[in-house]
XYZ file of C-alpha atoms in Angstrom:
266
model
C 12.764 -12.779 17.651
C 10.959 -13.938 20.829
C 8.433 -16.750 20.649
C 5.162 -15.369 19.413
C 3.376 -14.481 16.225
C 3.120 -11.658 13.749
C -0.215 -10.493 12.372
C -0.647 -9.279 8.784
C -3.842 -7.429 7.891
C -4.768 -7.311 4.220
C -2.743 -10.499 3.777
C -4.644 -11.512 0.646
C -3.739 -8.323 -1.264
C -0.899 -7.723 -3.731
C 1.666 -6.758 -1.090
C 0.086 -8.989 1.546
C 0.553 -12.193 -0.444
C 4.215 -11.389 -1.074
C 4.753 -10.525 2.598
C 2.989 -13.708 3.720
C 5.447 -15.759 1.683
C 8.394 -13.698 2.960
C 7.388 -14.420 6.578
C 6.047 -17.938 6.003
C 8.709 -19.617 8.164
C 7.485 -17.699 11.214
C 3.839 -18.760 10.604
C 2.209 -15.320 10.721
C -1.494 -14.934 11.406
C -3.010 -13.880 8.079
C -6.081 -11.657 8.107
C -8.346 -10.878 5.166
C -11.890 -9.625 4.677
C -13.036 -13.093 3.624
C -11.941 -16.534 4.756
C -9.976 -18.205 1.984
C -6.913 -20.247 1.109
C -3.936 -19.324 -1.049
C -0.836 -21.480 -1.671
C -1.604 -23.634 1.391
C -2.049 -20.521 3.553
C -5.322 -20.076 5.430
C -6.789 -16.689 6.298
C -8.736 -15.479 9.297
C -11.652 -13.202 8.487
C -10.982 -9.671 9.699
C -13.185 -6.628 9.506
C -12.109 -3.213 10.751
C -15.641 -2.733 12.090
C -15.260 -5.499 14.683
C -11.517 -5.271 15.328
C -8.895 -7.743 16.492
C -9.703 -8.423 20.140
C -12.487 -10.843 19.274
C -10.212 -12.765 16.853
C -7.021 -13.309 18.847
C -6.970 -15.321 22.067
C -5.755 -13.339 25.066
C -2.998 -15.874 25.833
C -1.383 -15.644 22.363
C 1.757 -13.509 22.258
C 1.839 -11.071 19.341
C 5.212 -9.594 18.394
C 4.207 -7.347 15.490
C 1.017 -6.193 13.832
C 1.723 -5.281 10.192
C -1.190 -3.222 8.905
C -1.642 -3.337 5.129
C -5.428 -3.290 4.910
C -7.215 -0.198 3.626
C -10.948 0.209 3.029
C -11.407 2.366 -0.095
C -15.125 2.768 0.600
C -14.172 5.262 3.327
C -17.538 4.625 4.950
C -18.237 6.199 8.318
C -18.921 4.374 11.587
C -19.767 6.404 14.690
C -18.811 9.552 12.757
C -15.356 8.130 11.946
C -13.805 6.952 8.705
C -13.601 3.139 8.825
C -9.817 3.309 8.343
C -9.429 5.665 11.320
C -11.578 3.398 13.468
C -9.503 0.434 12.317
C -6.167 2.038 13.213
C -7.463 3.140 16.619
C -8.522 -0.439 17.311
C -5.104 -1.783 16.262
C -3.294 0.726 18.483
C -5.401 -0.303 21.486
C -4.796 -3.962 20.658
C -1.025 -3.386 20.442
C -1.003 -1.526 23.752
C -2.709 -4.443 25.467
C -0.412 -6.991 23.822
C 2.681 -4.737 24.082
C 3.215 -5.396 20.379
C 4.916 -3.296 17.721
C 2.659 -1.709 15.117
C 4.121 -1.498 11.607
C 1.867 0.736 9.541
C 2.208 0.646 5.760
C 1.207 4.136 4.700
C 1.851 5.820 1.334
C 3.773 8.592 -0.387
C 0.361 10.198 -0.839
C 0.410 11.162 2.850
C 3.269 13.603 2.134
C 1.096 16.270 0.542
C -2.273 14.703 1.462
C -4.226 16.224 -1.445
C -6.408 13.199 -2.211
C -8.932 11.463 0.064
C -6.579 8.491 0.178
C -3.620 10.683 1.128
C -5.554 12.585 3.798
C -6.783 9.332 5.346
C -3.277 7.856 5.345
C -1.887 11.004 6.986
C -4.549 10.979 9.685
C -3.755 7.327 10.387
C -0.047 8.178 10.536
C -0.684 10.871 13.127
C -2.486 8.370 15.349
C 0.193 5.699 14.882
C 2.929 8.223 15.661
C 1.441 8.713 19.141
C 2.114 5.038 19.937
C 5.675 4.521 21.165
C 6.191 1.049 19.628
C 5.474 1.914 16.024
C 7.072 2.198 12.606
C 5.520 3.982 9.638
C 6.628 2.917 6.152
C 5.725 5.051 3.151
C 5.961 3.250 -0.220
C 5.146 4.990 -3.549
C 3.789 3.007 -6.533
C 4.554 -0.680 -5.869
C 5.480 -2.754 -8.914
C 5.949 -6.461 -9.521
C 8.715 -8.090 -11.556
C 6.777 -7.228 -14.718
C 6.854 -3.505 -13.966
C 3.432 -3.104 -12.370
C 1.059 -0.648 -14.040
C 3.854 0.612 -16.288
C 4.675 -2.902 -17.444
C 1.003 -3.647 -18.098
C 0.627 -0.510 -20.226
C 3.773 -1.426 -22.179
C 2.451 -4.936 -22.748
C -1.024 -3.773 -23.831
C 0.364 -1.385 -26.452
C 3.400 -3.471 -27.383
C 2.314 -4.072 -30.983
C 0.349 -0.869 -31.436
C 1.585 2.167 -33.319
C -0.463 4.276 -30.913
C 0.192 4.792 -27.199
C -2.365 6.714 -25.098
C -1.062 8.513 -22.018
C -2.808 10.611 -19.344
C -2.468 14.311 -20.108
C 1.001 15.270 -21.258
C 2.643 12.423 -19.317
C 5.035 14.785 -17.524
C 4.528 13.575 -13.965
C 7.271 12.863 -11.414
C 7.141 9.241 -10.292
C 8.670 7.092 -7.563
C 8.356 3.346 -7.382
C 9.516 0.348 -5.372
C 9.677 -3.314 -6.337
C 7.333 -5.369 -4.191
C 10.112 -7.834 -3.314
C 12.236 -5.006 -1.909
C 9.300 -3.602 0.028
C 8.390 -6.878 1.718
C 12.024 -7.617 2.542
C 12.239 -4.271 4.285
C 8.948 -4.813 6.134
C 10.482 -8.077 7.340
C 13.623 -6.225 8.415
C 11.618 -3.489 10.145
C 10.395 -6.025 12.704
C 13.814 -5.793 14.359
C 14.120 -1.976 14.250
C 13.868 -0.801 17.850
C 13.250 2.934 17.440
C 10.031 4.623 16.365
C 10.633 5.639 12.745
C 9.058 7.150 9.633
C 10.740 5.566 6.609
C 10.287 6.185 2.883
C 10.622 2.988 0.890
C 11.428 3.620 -2.782
C 13.914 2.248 -5.306
C 13.927 5.016 -7.866
C 12.655 8.548 -8.356
C 11.752 11.062 -9.244
C 11.538 9.853 -12.834
C 9.213 11.123 -15.538
C 6.092 9.039 -16.079
C 6.750 8.958 -19.839
C 10.266 7.617 -19.268
C 8.775 4.457 -17.781
C 6.814 3.719 -20.960
C 8.069 2.153 -24.181
C 6.822 4.958 -26.431
C 9.754 5.269 -28.820
C 8.610 5.356 -32.483
C 4.947 5.408 -31.414
C 2.266 8.015 -31.962
C 1.412 9.498 -28.573
C -2.262 10.141 -27.859
C -2.667 12.592 -24.984
C -5.923 11.764 -23.214
C -7.517 14.684 -21.315
C -7.545 13.865 -17.603
C -11.259 14.712 -17.248
C -12.129 12.318 -20.077
C -9.975 9.588 -18.535
C -11.717 9.974 -15.188
C -15.121 9.640 -16.875
C -13.953 6.483 -18.674
C -12.770 4.979 -15.378
C -16.121 5.683 -13.704
C -18.103 3.683 -16.302
C -17.076 0.193 -15.047
C -17.951 1.234 -11.484
C -21.478 2.227 -12.593
C -22.002 -1.327 -13.875
C -20.486 -2.902 -10.756
C -17.262 -3.927 -12.502
C -14.149 -3.757 -10.358
C -10.919 -2.973 -12.165
C -7.991 -4.460 -10.296
C -5.316 -2.061 -11.514
C -7.131 0.888 -13.082
C -9.300 3.271 -11.066
C -9.655 6.948 -10.307
C -7.877 6.358 -6.994
C -4.993 4.801 -8.882
C -5.020 7.588 -11.446
C -4.855 10.199 -8.680
C -1.864 8.401 -7.207
C -0.082 8.498 -10.573
C -0.887 12.139 -11.288
C -0.430 13.596 -7.820
C 2.732 11.838 -6.653
C 4.435 14.341 -4.315
C 8.138 15.125 -4.527
C 10.417 14.302 -1.621
C 12.228 17.601 -1.360
C 12.963 17.348 2.351
C 15.387 15.414 4.530
C 14.098 11.904 5.078
C 15.053 8.366 6.034
C 15.109 5.845 3.211
C 14.830 2.093 3.597
C 18.301 1.560 2.155
C 19.703 3.416 5.188
C 18.967 0.335 7.313
């Protein structure tokens, strides 16, 4: 790798923190929405409204911009979704700096049925027009405790009852966060423009990821579950792992039934 720096947007998020540690030896520039410190790492405040040009000195060489940040408010600026405006700004920045743009998209862009999926797909289309770019599509990202599946198993570990959304028959893909960040690290040296799907396992049935043996299954109607998840939002309570966006991701995970490149191919 030439002398220079990598930039990570959304560096204070779940994936961002893991990636920051993975790349710590190369001293990446860590961007977050608020200035803060984490494990001796300092963050630079970054807002997609203002962009990168005002943050990074013109004489600093940037090798890669790894874009993890996503604004779930989907607010509009100048008649554009904030995430679209943000990706356009990053592309222009990379063109000026002659940097590679590594865009972390989502499986949800495959069928693009949700707002999140449609926004990711639109961002992908813009990124794809830039010659020095890589698009990585991860599905559900889990930690070493199993992510959302592990948390559900832990919550209902000692209960005879186990509530599940609907009938629980949903195809799922997932990737361990350690494997994802290792591949993002590796993708910095990939020379060609690529679209890569990054998953460890799938499709597997949602119910097969839960420890429901010898338990009474309670099938929660999806509409009721969505209403329940809206209640905390009404009172200004942010749920880190459970939301309607997250529920949509779990219930609408598209199947990969087409030829594709997987991260293990590299």
